[in-house]
Short mmCIF file of C-alpha atoms (C1' of nucleotides) in Angstrom, two decimals:
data_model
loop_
_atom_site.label_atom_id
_atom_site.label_comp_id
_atom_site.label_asym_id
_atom_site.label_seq_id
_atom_site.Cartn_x
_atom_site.Cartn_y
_atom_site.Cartn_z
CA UNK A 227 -76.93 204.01 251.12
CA UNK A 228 -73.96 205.74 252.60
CA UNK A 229 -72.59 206.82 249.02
CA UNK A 230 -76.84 208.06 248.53
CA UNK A 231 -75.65 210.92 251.53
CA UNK A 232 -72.64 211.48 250.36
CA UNK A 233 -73.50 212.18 246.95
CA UNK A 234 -76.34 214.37 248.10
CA UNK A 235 -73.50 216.19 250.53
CA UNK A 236 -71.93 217.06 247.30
CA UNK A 237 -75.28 217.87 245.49
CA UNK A 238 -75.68 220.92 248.03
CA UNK A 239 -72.01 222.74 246.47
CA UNK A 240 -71.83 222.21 243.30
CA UNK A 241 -73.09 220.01 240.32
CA UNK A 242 -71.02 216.81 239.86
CA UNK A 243 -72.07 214.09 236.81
CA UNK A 244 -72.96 210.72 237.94
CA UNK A 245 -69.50 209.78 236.10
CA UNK A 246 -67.57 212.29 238.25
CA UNK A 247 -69.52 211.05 240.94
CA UNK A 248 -68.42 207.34 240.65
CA UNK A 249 -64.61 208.57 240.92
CA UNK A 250 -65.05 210.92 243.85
CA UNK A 251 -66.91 208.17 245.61
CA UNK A 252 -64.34 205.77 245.28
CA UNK A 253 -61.91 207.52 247.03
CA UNK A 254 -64.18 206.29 250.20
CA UNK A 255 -64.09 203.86 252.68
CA UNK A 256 -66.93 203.20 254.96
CA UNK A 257 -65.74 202.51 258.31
CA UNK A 258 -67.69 201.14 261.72
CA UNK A 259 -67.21 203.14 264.83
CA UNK A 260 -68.58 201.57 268.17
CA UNK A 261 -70.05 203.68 271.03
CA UNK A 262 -67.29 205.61 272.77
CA UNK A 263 -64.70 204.52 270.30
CA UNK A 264 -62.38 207.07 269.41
CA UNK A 265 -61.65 208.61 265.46
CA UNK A 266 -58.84 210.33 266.64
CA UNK A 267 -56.62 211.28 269.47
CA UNK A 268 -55.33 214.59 270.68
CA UNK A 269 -51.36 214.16 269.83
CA UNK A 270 -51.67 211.60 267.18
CA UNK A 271 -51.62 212.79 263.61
CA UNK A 272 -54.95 213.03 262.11
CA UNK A 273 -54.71 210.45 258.93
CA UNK A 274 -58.65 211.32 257.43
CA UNK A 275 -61.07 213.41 256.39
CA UNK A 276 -64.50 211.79 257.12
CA UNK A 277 -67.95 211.93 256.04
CA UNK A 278 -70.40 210.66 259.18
CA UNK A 279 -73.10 208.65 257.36
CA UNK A 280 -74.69 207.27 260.78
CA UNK A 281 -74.54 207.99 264.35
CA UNK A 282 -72.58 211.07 265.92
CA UNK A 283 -69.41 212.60 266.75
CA UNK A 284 -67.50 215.15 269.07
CA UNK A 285 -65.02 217.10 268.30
CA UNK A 286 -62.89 218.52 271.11
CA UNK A 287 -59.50 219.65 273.36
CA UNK A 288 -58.77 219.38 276.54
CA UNK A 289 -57.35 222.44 278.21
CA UNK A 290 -54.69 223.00 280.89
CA UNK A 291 -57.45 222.60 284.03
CA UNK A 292 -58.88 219.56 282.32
CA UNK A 293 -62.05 221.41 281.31
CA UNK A 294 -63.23 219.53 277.89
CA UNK A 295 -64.21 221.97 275.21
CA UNK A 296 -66.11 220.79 272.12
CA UNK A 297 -65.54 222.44 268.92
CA UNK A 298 -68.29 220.73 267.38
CA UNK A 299 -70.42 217.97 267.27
CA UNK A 300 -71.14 215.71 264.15
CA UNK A 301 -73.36 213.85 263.13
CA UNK A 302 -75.13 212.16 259.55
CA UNK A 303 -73.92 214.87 256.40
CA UNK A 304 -71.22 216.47 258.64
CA UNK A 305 -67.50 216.15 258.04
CA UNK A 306 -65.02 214.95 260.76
CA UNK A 307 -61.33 215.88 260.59
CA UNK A 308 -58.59 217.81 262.37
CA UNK A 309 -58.09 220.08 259.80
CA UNK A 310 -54.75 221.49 260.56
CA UNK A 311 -53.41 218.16 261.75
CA UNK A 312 -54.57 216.75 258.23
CA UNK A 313 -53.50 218.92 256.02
CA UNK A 314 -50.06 219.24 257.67
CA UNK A 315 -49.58 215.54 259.12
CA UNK A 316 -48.72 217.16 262.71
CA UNK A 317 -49.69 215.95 266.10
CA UNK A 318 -53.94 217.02 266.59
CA UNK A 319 -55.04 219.59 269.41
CA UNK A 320 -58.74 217.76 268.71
CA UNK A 321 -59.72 214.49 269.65
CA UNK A 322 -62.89 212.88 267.84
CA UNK A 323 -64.88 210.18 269.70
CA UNK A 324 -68.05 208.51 269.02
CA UNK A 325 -71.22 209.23 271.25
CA UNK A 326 -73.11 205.96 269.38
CA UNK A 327 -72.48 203.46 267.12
CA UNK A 328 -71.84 205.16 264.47
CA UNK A 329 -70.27 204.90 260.46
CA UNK A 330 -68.21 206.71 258.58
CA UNK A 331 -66.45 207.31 255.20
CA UNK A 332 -62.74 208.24 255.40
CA UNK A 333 -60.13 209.20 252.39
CA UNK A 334 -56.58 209.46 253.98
CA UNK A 335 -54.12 211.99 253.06
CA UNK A 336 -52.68 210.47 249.85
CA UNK A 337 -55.49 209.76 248.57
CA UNK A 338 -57.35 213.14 249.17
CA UNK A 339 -54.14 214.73 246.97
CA UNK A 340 -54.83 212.31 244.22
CA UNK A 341 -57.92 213.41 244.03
CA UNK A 342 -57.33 216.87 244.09
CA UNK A 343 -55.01 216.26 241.03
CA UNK A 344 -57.39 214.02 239.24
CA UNK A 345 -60.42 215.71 239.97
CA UNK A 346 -59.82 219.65 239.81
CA UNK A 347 -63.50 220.47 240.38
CA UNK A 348 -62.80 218.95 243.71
CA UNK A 349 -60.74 221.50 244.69
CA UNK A 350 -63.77 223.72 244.44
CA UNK A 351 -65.81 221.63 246.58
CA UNK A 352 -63.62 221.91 249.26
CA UNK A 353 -63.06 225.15 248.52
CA UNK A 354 -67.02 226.09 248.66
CA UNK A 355 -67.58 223.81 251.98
CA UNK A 356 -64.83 225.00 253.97
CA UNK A 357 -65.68 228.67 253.29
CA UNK A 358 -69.35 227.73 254.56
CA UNK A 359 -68.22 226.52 257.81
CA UNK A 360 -65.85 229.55 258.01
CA UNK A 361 -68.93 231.65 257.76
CA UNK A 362 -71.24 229.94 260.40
CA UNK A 363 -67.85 229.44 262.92
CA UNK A 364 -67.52 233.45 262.38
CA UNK A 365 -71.10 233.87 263.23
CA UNK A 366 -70.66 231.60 266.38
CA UNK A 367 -67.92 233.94 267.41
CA UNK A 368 -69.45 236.40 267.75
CA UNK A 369 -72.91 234.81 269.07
CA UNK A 370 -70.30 233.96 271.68
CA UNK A 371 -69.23 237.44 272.51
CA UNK A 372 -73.06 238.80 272.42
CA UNK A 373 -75.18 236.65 273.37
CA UNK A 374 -75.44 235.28 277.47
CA UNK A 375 -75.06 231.79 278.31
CA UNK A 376 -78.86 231.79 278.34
CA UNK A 377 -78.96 232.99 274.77
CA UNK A 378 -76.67 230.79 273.46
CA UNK A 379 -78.40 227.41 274.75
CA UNK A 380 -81.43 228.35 273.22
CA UNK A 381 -79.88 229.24 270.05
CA UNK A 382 -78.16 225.92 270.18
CA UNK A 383 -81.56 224.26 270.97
CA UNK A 384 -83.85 225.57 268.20
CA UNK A 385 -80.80 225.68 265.61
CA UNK A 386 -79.71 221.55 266.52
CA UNK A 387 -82.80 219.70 268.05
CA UNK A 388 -81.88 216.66 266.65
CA UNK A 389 -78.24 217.22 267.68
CA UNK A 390 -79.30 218.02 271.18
CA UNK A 391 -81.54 215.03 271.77
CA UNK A 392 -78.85 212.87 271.42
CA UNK A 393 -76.42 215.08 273.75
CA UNK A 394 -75.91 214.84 277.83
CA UNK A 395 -75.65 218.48 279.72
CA UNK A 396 -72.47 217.76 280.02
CA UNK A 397 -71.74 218.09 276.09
CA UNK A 398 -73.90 220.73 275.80
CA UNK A 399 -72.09 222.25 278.36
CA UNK A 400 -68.71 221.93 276.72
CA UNK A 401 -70.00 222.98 273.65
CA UNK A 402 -71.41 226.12 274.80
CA UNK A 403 -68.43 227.00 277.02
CA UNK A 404 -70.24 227.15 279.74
CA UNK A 405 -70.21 225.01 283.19
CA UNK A 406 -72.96 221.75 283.37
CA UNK A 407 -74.65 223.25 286.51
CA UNK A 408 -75.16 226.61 285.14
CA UNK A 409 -76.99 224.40 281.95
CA UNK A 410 -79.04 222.99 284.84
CA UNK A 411 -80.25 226.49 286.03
CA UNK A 412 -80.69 227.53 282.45
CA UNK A 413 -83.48 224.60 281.52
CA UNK A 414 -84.78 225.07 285.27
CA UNK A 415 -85.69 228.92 283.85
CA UNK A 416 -86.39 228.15 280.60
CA UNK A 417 -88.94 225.58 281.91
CA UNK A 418 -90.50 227.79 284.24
CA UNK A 419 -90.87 230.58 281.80
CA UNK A 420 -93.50 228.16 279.37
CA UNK B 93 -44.95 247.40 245.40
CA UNK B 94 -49.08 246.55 246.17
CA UNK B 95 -48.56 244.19 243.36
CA UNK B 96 -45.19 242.54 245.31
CA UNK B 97 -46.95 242.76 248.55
CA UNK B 98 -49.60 240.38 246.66
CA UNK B 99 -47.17 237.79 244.71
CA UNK B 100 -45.61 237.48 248.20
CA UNK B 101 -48.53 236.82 249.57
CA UNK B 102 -49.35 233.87 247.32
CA UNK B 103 -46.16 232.79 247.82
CA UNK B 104 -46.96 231.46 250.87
CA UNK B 105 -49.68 229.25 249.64
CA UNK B 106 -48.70 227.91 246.63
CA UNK B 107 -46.24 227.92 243.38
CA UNK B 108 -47.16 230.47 240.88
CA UNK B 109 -45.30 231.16 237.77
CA UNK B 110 -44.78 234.83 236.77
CA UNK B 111 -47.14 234.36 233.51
CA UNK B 112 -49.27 232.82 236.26
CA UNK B 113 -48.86 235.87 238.43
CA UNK B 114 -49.45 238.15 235.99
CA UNK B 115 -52.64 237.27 234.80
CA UNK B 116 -53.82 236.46 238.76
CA UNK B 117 -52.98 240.45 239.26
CA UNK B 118 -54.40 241.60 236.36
CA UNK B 119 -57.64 240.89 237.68
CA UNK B 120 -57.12 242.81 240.94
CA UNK B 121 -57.17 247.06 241.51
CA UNK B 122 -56.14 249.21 243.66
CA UNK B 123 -57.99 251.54 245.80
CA UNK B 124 -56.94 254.22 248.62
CA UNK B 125 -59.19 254.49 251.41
CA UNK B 126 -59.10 257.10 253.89
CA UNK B 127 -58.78 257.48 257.61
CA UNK B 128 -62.36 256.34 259.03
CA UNK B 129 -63.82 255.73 255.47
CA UNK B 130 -65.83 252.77 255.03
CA UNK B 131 -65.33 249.81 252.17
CA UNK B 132 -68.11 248.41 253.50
CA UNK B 133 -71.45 249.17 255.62
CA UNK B 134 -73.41 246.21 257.56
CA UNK B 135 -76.62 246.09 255.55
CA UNK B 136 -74.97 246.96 252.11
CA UNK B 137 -73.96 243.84 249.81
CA UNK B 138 -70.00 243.25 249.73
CA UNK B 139 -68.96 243.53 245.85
CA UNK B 140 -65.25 242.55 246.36
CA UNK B 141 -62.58 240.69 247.98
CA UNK B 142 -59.83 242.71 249.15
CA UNK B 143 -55.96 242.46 250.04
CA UNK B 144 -54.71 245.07 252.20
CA UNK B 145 -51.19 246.79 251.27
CA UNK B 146 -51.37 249.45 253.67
CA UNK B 147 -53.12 250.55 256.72
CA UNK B 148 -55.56 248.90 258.77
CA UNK B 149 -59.22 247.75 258.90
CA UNK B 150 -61.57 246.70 261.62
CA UNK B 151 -64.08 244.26 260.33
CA UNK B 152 -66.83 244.64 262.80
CA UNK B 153 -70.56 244.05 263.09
CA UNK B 154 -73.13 245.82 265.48
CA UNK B 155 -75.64 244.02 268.15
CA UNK B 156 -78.84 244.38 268.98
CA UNK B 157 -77.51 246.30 272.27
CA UNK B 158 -75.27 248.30 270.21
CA UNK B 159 -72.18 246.45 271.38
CA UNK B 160 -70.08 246.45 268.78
CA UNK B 161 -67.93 243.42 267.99
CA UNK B 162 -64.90 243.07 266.29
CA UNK B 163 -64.25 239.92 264.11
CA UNK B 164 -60.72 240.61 263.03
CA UNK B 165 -58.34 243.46 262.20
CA UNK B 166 -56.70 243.46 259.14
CA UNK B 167 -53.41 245.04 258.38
CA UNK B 168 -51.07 244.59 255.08
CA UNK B 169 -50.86 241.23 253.90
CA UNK B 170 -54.39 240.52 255.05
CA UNK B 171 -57.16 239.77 253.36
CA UNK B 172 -61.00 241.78 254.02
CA UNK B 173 -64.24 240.94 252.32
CA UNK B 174 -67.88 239.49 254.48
CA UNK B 175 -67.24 236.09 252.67
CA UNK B 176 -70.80 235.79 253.45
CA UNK B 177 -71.98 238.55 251.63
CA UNK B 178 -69.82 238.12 248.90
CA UNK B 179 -70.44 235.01 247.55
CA UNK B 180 -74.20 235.31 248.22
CA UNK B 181 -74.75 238.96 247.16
CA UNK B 182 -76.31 238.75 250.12
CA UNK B 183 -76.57 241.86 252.39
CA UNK B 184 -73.84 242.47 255.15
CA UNK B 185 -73.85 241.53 258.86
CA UNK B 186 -70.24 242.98 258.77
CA UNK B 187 -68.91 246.75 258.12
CA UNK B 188 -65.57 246.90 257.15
CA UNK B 189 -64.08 250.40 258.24
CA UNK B 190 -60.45 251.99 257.71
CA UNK B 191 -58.45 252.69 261.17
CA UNK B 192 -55.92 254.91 258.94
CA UNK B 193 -55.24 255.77 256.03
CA UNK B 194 -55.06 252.77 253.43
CA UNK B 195 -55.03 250.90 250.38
CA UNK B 196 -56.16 247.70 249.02
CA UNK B 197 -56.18 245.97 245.88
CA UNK B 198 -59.54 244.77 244.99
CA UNK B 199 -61.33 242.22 242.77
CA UNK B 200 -65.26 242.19 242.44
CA UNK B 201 -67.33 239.14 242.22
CA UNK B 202 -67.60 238.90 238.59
CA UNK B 203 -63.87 239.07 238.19
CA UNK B 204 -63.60 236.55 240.97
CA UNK B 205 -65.78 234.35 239.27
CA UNK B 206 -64.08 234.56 235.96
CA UNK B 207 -60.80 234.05 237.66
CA UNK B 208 -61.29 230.67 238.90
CA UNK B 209 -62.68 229.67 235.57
CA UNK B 210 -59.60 230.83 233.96
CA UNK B 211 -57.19 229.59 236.44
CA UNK B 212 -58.61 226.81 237.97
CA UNK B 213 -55.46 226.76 240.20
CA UNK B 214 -56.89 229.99 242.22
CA UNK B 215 -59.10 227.55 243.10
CA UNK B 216 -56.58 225.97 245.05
CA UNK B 217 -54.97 228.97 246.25
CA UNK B 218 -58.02 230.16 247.83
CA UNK B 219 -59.22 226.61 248.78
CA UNK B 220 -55.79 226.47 251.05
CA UNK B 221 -56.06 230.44 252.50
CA UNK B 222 -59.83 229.26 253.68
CA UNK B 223 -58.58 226.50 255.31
CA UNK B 224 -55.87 228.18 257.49
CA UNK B 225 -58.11 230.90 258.29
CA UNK B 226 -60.60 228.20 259.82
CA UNK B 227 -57.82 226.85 261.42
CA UNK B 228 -56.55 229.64 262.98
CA UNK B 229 -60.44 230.94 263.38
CA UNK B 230 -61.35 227.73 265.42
CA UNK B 231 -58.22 227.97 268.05
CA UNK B 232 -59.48 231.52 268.61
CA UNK B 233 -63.10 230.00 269.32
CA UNK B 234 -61.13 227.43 272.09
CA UNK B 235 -59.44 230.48 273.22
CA UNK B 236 -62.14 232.59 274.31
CA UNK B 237 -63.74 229.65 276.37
CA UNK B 238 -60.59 228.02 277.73
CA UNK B 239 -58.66 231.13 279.05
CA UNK B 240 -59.66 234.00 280.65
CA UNK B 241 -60.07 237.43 279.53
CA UNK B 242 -56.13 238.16 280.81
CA UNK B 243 -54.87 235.68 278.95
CA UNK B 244 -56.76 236.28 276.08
CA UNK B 245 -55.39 240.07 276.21
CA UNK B 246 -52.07 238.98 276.66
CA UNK B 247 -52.27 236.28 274.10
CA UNK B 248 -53.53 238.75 271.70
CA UNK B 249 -50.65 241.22 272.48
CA UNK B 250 -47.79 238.90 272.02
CA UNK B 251 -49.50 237.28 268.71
CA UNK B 252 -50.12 240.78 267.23
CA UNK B 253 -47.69 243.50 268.33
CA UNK B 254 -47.54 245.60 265.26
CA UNK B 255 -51.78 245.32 265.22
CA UNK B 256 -52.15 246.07 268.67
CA UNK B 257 -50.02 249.00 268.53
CA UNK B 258 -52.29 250.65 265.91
CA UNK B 259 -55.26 249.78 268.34
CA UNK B 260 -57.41 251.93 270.94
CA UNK B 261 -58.24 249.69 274.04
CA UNK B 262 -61.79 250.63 272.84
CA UNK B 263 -61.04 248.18 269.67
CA UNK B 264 -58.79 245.88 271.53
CA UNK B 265 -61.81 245.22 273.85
CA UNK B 266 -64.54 244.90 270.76
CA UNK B 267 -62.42 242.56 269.64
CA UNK B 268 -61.85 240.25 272.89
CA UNK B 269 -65.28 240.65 273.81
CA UNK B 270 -64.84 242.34 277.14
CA UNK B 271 -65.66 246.27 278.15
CA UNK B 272 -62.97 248.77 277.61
CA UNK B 273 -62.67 249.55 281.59
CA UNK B 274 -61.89 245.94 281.74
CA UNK B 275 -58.76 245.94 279.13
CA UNK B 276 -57.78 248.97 281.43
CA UNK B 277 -57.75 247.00 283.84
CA UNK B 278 -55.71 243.95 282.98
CA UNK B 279 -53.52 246.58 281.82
CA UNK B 280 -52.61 247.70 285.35
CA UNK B 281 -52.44 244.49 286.67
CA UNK B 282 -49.91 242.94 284.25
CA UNK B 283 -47.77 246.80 284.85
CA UNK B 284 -48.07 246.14 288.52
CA UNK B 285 -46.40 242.57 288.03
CA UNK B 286 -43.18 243.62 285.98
"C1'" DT C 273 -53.81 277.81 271.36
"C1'" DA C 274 -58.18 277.13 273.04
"C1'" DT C 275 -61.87 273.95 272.55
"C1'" DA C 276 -64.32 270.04 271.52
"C1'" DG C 277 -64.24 265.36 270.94
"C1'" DT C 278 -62.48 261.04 271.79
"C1'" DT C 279 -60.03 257.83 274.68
"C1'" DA C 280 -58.19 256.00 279.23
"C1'" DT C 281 -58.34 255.27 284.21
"C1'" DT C 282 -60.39 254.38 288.46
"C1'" DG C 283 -63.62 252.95 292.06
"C1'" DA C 284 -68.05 251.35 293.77
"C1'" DA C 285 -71.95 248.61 293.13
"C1'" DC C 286 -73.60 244.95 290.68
"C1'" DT C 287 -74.52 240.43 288.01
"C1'" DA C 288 -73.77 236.49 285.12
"C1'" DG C 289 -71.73 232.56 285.59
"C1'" DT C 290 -68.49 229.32 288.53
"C1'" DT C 291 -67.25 226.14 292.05
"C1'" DC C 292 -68.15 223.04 295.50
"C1'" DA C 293 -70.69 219.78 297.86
"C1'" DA C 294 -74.67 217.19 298.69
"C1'" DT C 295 -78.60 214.57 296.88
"C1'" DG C 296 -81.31 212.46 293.53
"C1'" DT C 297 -81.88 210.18 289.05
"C1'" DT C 298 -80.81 207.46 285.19
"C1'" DT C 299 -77.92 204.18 282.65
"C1'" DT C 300 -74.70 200.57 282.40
"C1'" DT C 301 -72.72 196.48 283.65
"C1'" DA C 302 -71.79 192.25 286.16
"C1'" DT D 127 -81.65 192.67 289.49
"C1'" DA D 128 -78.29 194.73 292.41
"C1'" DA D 129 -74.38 197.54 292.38
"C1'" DA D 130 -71.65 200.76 290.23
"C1'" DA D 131 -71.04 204.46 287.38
"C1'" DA D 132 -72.36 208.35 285.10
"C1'" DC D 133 -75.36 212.22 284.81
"C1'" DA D 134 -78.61 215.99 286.56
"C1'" DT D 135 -80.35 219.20 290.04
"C1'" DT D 136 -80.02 222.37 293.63
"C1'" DG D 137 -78.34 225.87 296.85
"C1'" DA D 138 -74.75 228.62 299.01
"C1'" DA D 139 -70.62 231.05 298.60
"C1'" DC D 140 -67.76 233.05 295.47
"C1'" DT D 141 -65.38 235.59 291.44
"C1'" DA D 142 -64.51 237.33 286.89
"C1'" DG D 143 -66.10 240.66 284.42
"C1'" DT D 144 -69.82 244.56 283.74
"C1'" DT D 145 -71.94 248.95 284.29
"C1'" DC D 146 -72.12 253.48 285.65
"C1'" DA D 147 -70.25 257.75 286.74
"C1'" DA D 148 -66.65 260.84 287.51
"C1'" DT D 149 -62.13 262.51 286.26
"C1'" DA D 150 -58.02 262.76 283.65
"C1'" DA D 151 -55.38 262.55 279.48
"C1'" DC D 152 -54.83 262.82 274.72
"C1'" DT D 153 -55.57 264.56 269.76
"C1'" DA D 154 -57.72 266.90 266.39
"C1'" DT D 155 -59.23 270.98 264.47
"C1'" DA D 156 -60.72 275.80 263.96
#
DNA sequence: TATAGTTATTGAACTAGTTCAATGTTTTTA
DNA sequence: TAAAAACATTGAACTAGTTCAATAACTATA
């Protein structure tokens, strides 16, 4: 069942036999992740790339003031990692922590090169996937820059209902890079608009 | 010299050999673009991928207010394209438009395509340039909602001196996301301070 | 070299969003 | 099931950044 999503995952890039399949999915390790446990800790050196297959994820710094700041949130067909601290084995800006009870499937660093050299068509998996979440993190740069914090939250609403059933204002909040009470006022309005 | 400019640049990346380099270049051309000329208008589809040897570009797109909003600049050694648009001949959100006068080498989609059947290690190369330009695109996104609009001016100044240089405090603003009379400003203040 | 067009500066009035503090509500845990 | 902890709501005071309008300074071009 969690190698059904992740072939699917794939399904969405590019075309992969069910031979090529069987090798890319053993690369894989499923891994349990308990409510509030964390994936990964700003400072220590990111050691996976991970596929969620249950449950949800955020993905965040903390900032000189203490503010939190999600970069995203994750949940079932998303991938987790600290890029940069992956690919380079240095110390991660991003933490990752659970929200729920959650699973996973990880590859580690070695492994993710031996695939690469075993399975070139891997490389333009990758290659495909990361330059779709390039395009929606340029479009939510500049949603950031033109839209108001009123705009934003609804955007965020419509676009991730599932996502934001499962979130606190609080999250939202730090997702949205905006301050939990001002969230508050936002639904107050929103509510008394309908 | 574009041609050097681009070896260089792959450099960087990843181990080419010269035969290797030779047919990579092949497929590019160059072009010289004129002060305030356009290589690309939001609305139009984006037929190439380009690598800047000269000049400067904005890389822009246009709000429903008219705000306009700059994504990045680019300036030798940089790449330009709408990755959007490009790989789904889909039309443009972005315009690409010359701050000087320019030139590029350029490869269209079909060309692009063949390339990475022919070399399946541009794969690779452009797997790896995607990634640090999400890297580097998601500390910008923690940027603009952990510091505030001076830091984010001087950040920008320090990171990019030989960019900002080129640029009007019109464009330096588009590209920060706050109003021009703003970056004037912040300009006085951090004078005042030295 | 005068003129038009673009860019920069400044101040005054404004507003979107923050911060703080208090209160209420829900969830978790012993 | 009571107590503790975390989360949400609200209002009042505040502030970072905007908008508008006027003026000044560049820079292109005829």
């Amino acid at each position: 069942m969690p190698y059904t999503l992740l072939k699917e995952n794939i399904d969405k890039h590019i075309q992969f036999s069910d031979a090529e399949f069987e090798t890319y999915g053993s690369f894989f390790y499923p891994k349990t992740i308990s409510k509030k446990e964390y994936l990964l800790r700003q400072g220590d050196v990111c050691r996976f790339e991970g596929f969620v297959t249950k449950g949800c994820f955020r993905v965040y710094t903390i900032d000189n003031d203490g503010h939190e700041n999600v970069l995203y949130f994750a949940v079932e067909d998303w991938w987790v990692t600290d890029i940069d601290s992956f690919t380079n084995q240095a110390p991660a800006l991003l933490s990752i922590q659970s929200l729920e009870d959650s699973e996973v499937l990880l590859i580690n660093k070695k492994d993710k090169e031996q695939l690469y050299q075993q399975m070139p068509k891997v490389e333009k998996l990758f290659r495909i996937m990361t330059q779709k979440t390039l395009v929606s993190l340029q479009r939510r740069l500049i949603r950031n820059h033109c839209y108001t914090a009123d705009e934003r939250y609804l955007h965020f609403m419509k676009t991730y209902p599932k996502i934001a059933q499962k979130l606190t204002n609080l999250q939202i909040a730090a997702y949205l890079g905006i301050s939990h009470e001002f969230v508050s006022k936002i639904r107050r309005k929103v509510a008394s608009k309908k």
